[in-house]
PDB file of N, CA and C in Angstrom:
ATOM      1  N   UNK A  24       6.751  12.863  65.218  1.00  0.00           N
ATOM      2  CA  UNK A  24       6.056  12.154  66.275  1.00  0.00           C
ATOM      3  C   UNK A  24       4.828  11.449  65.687  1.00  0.00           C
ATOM      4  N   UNK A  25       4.780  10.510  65.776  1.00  0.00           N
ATOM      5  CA  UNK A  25       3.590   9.490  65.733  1.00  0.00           C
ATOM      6  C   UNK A  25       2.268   9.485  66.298  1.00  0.00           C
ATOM      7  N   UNK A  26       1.254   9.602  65.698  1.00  0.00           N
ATOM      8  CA  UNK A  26       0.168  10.565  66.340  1.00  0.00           C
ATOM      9  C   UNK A  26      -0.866   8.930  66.517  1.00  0.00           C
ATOM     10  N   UNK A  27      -1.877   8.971  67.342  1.00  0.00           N
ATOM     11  CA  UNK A  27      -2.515   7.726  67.646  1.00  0.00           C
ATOM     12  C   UNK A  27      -3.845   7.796  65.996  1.00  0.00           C
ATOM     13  N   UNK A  28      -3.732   9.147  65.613  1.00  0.00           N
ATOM     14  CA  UNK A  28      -4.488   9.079  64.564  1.00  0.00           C
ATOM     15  C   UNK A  28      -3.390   8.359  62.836  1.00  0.00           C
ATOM     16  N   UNK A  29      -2.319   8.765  63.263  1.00  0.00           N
ATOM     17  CA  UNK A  29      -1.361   8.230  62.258  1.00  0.00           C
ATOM     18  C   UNK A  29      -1.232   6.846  62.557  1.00  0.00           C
ATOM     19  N   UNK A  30      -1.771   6.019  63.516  1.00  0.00           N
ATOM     20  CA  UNK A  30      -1.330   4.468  63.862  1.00  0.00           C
ATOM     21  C   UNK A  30      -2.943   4.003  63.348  1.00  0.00           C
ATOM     22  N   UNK A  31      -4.060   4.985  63.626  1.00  0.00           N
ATOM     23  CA  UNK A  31      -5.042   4.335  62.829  1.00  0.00           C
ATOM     24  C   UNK A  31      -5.246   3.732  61.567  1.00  0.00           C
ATOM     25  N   UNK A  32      -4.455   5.337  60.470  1.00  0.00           N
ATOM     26  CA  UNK A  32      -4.522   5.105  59.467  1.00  0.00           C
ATOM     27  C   UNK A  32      -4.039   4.267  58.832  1.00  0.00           C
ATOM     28  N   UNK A  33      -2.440   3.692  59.725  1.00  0.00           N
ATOM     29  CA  UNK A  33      -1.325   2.737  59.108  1.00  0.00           C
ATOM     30  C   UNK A  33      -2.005   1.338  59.378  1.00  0.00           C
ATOM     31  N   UNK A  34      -2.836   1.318  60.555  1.00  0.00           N
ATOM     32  CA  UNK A  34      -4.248   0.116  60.145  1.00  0.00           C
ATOM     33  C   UNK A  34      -5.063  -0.102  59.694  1.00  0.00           C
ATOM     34  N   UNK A  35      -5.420   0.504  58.916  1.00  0.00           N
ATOM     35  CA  UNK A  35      -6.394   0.650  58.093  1.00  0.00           C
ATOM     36  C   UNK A  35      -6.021   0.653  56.698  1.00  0.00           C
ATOM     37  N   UNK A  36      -4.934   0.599  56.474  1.00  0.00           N
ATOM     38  CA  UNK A  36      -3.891   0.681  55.412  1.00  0.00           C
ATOM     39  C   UNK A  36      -3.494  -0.927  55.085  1.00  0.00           C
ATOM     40  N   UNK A  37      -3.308  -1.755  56.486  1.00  0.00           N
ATOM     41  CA  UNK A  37      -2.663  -2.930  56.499  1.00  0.00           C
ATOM     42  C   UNK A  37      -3.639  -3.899  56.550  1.00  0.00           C
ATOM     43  N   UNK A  38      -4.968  -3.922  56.796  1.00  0.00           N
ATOM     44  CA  UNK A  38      -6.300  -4.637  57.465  1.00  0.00           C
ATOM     45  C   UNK A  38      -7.391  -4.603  55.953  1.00  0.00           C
ATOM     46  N   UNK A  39      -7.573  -3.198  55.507  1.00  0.00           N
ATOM     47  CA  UNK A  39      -8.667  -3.086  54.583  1.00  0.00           C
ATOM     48  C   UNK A  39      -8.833  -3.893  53.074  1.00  0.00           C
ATOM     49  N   UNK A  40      -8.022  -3.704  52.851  1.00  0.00           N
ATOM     50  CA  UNK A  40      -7.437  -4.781  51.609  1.00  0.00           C
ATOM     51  C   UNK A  40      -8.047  -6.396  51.940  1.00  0.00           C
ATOM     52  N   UNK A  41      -7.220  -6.918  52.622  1.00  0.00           N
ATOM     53  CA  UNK A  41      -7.423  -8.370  53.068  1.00  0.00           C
ATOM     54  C   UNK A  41      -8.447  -8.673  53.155  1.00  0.00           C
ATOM     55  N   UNK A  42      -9.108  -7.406  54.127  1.00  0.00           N
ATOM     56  CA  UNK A  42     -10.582  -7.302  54.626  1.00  0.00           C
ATOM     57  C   UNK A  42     -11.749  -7.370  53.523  1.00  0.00           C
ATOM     58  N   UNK A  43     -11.801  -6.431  52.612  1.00  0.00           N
ATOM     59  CA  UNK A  43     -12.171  -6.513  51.568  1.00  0.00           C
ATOM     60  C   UNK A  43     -12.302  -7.814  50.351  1.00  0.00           C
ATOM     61  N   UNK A  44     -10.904  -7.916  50.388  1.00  0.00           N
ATOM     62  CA  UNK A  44     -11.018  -9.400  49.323  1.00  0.00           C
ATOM     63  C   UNK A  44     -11.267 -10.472  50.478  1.00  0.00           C
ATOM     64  N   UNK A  45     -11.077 -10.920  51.207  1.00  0.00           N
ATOM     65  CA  UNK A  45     -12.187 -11.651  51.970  1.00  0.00           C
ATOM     66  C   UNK A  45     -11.678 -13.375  51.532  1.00  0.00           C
ATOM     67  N   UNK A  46     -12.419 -13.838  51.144  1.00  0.00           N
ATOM     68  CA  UNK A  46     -12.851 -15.400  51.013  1.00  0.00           C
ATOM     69  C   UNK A  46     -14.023 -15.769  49.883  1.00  0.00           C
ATOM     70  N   UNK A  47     -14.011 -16.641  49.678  1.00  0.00           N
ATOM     71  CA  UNK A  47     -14.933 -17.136  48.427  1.00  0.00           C
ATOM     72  C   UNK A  47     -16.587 -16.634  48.568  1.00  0.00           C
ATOM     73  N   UNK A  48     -16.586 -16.368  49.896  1.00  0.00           N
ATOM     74  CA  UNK A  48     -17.962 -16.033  50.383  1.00  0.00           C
ATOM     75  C   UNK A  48     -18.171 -14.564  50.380  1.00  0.00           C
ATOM     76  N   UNK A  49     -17.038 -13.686  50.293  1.00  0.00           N
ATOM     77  CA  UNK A  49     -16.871 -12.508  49.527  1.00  0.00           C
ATOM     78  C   UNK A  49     -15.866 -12.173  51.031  1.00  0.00           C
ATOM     79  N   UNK A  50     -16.101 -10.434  50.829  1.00  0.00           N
ATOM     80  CA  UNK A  50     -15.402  -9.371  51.963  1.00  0.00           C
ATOM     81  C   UNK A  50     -16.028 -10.160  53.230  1.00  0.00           C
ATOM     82  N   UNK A  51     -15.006  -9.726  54.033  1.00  0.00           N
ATOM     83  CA  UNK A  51     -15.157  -9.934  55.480  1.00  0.00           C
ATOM     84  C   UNK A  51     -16.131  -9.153  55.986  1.00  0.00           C
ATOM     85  N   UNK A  52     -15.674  -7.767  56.233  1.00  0.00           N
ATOM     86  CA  UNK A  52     -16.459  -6.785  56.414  1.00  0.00           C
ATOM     87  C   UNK A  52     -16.544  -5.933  54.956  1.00  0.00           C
ATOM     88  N   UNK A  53     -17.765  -5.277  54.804  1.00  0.00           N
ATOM     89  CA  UNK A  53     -18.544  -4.782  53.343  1.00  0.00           C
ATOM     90  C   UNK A  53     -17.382  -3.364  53.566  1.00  0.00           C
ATOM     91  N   UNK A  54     -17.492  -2.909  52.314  1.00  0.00           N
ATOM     92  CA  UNK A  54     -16.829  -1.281  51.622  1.00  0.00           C
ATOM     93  C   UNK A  54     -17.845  -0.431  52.742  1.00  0.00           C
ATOM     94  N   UNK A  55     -19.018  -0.388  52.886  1.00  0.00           N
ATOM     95  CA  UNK A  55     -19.142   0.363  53.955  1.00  0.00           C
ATOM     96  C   UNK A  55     -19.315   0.274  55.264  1.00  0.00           C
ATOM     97  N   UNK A  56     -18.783  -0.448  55.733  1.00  0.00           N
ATOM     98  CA  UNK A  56     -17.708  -0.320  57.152  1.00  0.00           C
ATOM     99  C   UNK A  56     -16.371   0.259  56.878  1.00  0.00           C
ATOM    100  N   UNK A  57     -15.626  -0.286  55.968  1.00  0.00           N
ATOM    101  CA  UNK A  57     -13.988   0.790  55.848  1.00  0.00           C
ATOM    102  C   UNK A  57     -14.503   2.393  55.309  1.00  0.00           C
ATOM    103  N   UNK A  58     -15.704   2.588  54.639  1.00  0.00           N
ATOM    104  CA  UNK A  58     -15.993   4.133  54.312  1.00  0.00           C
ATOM    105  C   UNK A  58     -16.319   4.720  55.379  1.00  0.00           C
ATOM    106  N   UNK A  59     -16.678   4.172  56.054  1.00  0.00           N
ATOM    107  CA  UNK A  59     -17.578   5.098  58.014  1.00  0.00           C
ATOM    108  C   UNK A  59     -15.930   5.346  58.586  1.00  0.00           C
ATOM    109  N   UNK A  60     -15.485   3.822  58.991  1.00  0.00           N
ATOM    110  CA  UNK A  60     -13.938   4.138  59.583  1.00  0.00           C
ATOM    111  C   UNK A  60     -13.481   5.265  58.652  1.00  0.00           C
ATOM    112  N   UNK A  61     -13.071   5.392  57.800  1.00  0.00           N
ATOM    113  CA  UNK A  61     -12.175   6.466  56.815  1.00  0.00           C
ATOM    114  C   UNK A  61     -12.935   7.783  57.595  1.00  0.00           C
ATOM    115  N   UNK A  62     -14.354   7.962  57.301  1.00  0.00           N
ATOM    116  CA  UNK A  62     -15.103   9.163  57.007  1.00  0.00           C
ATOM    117  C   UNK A  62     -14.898   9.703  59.107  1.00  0.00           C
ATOM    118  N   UNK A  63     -14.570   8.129  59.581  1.00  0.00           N
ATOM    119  CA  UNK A  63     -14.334   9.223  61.395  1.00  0.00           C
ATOM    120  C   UNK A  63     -13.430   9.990  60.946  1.00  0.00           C
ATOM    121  N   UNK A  64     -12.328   8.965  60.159  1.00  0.00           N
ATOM    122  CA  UNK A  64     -11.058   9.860  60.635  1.00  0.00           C
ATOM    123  C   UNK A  64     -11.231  11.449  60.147  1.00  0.00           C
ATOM    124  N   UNK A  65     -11.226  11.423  58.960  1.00  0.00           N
ATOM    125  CA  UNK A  65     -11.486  12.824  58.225  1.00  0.00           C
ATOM    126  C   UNK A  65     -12.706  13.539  59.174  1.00  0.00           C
ATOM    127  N   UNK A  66     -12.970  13.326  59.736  1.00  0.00           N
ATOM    128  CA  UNK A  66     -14.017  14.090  60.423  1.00  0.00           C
ATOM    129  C   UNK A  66     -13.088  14.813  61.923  1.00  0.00           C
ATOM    130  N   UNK A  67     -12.155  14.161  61.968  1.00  0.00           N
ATOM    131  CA  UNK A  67     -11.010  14.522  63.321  1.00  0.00           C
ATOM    132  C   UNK A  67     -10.879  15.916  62.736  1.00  0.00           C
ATOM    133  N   UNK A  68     -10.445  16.628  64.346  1.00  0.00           N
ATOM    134  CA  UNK A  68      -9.877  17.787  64.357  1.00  0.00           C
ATOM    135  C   UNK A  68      -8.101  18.072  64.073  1.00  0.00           C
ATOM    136  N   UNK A  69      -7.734  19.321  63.445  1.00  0.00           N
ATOM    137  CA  UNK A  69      -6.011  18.928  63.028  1.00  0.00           C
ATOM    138  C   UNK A  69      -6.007  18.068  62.160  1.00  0.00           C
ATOM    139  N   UNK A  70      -5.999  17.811  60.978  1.00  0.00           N
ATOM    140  CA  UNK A  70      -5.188  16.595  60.296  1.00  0.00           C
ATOM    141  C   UNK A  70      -4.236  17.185  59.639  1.00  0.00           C
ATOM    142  N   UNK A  71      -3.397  16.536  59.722  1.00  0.00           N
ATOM    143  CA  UNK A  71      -2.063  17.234  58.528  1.00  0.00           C
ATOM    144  C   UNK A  71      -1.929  16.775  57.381  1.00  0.00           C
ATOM    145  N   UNK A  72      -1.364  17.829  56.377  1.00  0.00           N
ATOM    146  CA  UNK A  72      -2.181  17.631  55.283  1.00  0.00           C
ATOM    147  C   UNK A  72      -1.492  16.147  54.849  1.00  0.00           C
ATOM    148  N   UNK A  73      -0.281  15.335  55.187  1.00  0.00           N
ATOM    149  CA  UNK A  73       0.177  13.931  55.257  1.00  0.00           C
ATOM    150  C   UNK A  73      -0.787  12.644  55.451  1.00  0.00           C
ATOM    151  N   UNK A  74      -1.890  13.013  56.516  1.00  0.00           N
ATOM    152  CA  UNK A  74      -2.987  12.474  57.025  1.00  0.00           C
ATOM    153  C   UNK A  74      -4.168  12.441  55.674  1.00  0.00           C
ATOM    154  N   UNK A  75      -4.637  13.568  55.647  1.00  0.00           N
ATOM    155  CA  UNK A  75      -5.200  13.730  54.576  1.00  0.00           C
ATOM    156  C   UNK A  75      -4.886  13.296  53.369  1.00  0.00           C
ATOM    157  N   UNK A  76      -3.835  13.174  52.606  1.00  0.00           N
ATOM    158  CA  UNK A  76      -3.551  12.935  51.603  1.00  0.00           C
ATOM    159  C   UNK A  76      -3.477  10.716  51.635  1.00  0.00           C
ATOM    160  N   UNK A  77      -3.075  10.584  52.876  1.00  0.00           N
ATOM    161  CA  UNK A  77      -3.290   9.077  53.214  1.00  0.00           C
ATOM    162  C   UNK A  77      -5.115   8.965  53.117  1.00  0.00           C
ATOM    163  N   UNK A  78      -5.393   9.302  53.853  1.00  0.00           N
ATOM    164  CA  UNK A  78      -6.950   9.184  53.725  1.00  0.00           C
ATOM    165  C   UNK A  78      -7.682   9.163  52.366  1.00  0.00           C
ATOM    166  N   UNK A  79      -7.157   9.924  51.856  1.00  0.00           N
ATOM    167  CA  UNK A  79      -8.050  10.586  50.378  1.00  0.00           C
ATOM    168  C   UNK A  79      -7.263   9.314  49.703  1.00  0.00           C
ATOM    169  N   UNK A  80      -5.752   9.052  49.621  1.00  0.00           N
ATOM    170  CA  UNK A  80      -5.128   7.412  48.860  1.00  0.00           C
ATOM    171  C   UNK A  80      -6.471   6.084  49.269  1.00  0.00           C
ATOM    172  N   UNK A  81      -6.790   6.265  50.510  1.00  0.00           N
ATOM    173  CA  UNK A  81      -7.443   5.004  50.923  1.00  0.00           C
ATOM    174  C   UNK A  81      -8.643   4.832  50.725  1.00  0.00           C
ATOM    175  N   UNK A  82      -9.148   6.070  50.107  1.00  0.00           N
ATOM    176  CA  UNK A  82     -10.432   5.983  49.748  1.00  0.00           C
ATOM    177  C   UNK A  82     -10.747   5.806  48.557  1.00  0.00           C
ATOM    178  N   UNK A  83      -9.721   6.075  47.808  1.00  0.00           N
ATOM    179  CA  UNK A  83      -9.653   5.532  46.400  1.00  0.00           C
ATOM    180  C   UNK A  83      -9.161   4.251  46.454  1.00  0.00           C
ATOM    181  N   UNK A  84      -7.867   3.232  47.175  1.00  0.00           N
ATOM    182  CA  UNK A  84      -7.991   2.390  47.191  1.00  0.00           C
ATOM    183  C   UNK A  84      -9.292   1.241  47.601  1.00  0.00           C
ATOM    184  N   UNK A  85     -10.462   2.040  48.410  1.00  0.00           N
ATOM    185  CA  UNK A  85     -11.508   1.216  48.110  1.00  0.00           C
ATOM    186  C   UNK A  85     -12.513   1.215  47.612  1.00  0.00           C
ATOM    187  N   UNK A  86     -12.381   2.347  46.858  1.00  0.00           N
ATOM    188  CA  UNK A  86     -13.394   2.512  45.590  1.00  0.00           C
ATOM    189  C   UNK A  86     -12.567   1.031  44.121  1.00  0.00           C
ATOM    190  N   UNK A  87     -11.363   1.000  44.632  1.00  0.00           N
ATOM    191  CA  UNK A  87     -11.169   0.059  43.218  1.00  0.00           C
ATOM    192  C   UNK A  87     -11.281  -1.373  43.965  1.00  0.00           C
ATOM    193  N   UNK A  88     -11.499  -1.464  45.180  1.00  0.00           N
ATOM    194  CA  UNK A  88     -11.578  -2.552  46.013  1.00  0.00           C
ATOM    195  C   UNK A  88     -13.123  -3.163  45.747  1.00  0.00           C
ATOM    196  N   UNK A  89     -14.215  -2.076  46.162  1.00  0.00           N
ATOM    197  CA  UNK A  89     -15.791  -2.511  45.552  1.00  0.00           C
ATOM    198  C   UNK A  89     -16.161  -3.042  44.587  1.00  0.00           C
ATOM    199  N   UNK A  90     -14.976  -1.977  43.682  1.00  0.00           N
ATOM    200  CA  UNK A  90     -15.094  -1.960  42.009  1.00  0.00           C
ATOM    201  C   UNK A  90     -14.826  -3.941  41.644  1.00  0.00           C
ATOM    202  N   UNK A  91     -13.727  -4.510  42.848  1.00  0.00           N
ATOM    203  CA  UNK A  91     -13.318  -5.818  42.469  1.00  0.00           C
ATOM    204  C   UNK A  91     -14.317  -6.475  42.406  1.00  0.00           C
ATOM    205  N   UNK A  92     -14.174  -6.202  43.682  1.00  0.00           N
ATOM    206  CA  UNK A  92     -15.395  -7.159  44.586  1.00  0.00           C
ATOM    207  C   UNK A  92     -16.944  -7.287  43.837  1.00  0.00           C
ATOM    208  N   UNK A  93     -17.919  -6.285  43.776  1.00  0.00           N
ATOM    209  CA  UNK A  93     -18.280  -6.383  42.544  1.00  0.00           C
ATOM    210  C   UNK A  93     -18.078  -6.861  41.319  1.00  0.00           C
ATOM    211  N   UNK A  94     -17.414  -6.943  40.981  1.00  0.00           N
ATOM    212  CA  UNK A  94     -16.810  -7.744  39.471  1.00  0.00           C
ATOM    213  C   UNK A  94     -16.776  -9.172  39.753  1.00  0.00           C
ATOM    214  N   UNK A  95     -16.194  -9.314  41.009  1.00  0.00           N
ATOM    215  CA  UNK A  95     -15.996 -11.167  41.423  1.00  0.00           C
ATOM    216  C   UNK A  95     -17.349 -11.523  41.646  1.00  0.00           C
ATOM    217  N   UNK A  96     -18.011 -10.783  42.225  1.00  0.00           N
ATOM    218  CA  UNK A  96     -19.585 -11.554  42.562  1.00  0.00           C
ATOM    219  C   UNK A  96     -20.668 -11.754  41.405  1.00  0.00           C
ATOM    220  N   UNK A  97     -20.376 -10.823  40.515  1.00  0.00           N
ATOM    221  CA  UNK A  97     -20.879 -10.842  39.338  1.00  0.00           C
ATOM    222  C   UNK A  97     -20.285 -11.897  38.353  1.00  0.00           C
ATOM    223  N   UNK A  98     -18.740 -12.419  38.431  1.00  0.00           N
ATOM    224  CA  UNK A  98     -18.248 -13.862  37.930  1.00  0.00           C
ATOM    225  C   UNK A  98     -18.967 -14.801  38.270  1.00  0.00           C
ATOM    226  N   UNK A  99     -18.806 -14.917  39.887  1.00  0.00           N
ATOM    227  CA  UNK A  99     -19.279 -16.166  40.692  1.00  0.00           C
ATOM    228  C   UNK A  99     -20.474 -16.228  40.149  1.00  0.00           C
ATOM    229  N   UNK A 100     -21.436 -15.284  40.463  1.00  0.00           N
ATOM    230  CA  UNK A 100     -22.907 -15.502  39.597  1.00  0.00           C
ATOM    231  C   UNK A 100     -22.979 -16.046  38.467  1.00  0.00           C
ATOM    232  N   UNK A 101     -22.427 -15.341  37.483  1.00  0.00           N
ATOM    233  CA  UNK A 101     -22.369 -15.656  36.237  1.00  0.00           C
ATOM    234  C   UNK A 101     -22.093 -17.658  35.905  1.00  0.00           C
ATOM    235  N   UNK A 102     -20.798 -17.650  36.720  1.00  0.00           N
ATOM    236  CA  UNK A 102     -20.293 -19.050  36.539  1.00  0.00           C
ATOM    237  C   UNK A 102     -21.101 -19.816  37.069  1.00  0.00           C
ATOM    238  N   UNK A 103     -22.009 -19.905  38.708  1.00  0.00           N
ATOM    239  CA  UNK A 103     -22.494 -20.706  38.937  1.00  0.00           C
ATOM    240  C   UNK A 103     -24.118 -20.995  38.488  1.00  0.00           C
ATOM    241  N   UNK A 104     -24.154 -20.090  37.590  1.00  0.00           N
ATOM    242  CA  UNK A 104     -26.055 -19.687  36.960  1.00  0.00           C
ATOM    243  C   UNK A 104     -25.549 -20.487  35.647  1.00  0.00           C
ATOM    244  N   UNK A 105     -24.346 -20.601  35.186  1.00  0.00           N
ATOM    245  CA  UNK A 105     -24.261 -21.045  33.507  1.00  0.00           C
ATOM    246  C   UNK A 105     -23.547 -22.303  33.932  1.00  0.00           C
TER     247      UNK A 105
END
């Protein structure tokens, strides 16, 4: 059964990415807005450990997401200062 907390995560799964890499002007919304969303969910009562183990994937997927993003803004700088 499909839990309304399992339809969160599968959005947050499909949204954060995109969200993150953004546009030339950077992320849409910053790494910490998807860390607060993540940190409700894990804060829910019941998670199974399926839930959890999605959560804990997505939080590493945006630790290497910052990690980009960071790196691109530090290009853009770089390129448009030289």
């Amino acid at each position: 059964m499909v839990t309304l907390l399992d339809l969160e995560i599968a959005h947050l799964a499909r949204v954060m990415g995109a969200s993150m890499i953004g546009d030339l002007a950077g992320p849409i919304l910053p790494g910490a807005y998807w860390r607060g969303r993540l940190h409700q969910l894990l804060d829910a009562q019941h998670l199974t450990n399926a839930q959890l183990r999605s959560l804990d994937s997505l939080l590493l997927q945006l630790d290497e997401l910052e990690a980009q993003v960071s790196h691109g803004i530090a290009l853009r700088t770089a390129v448009s200062v030289g």
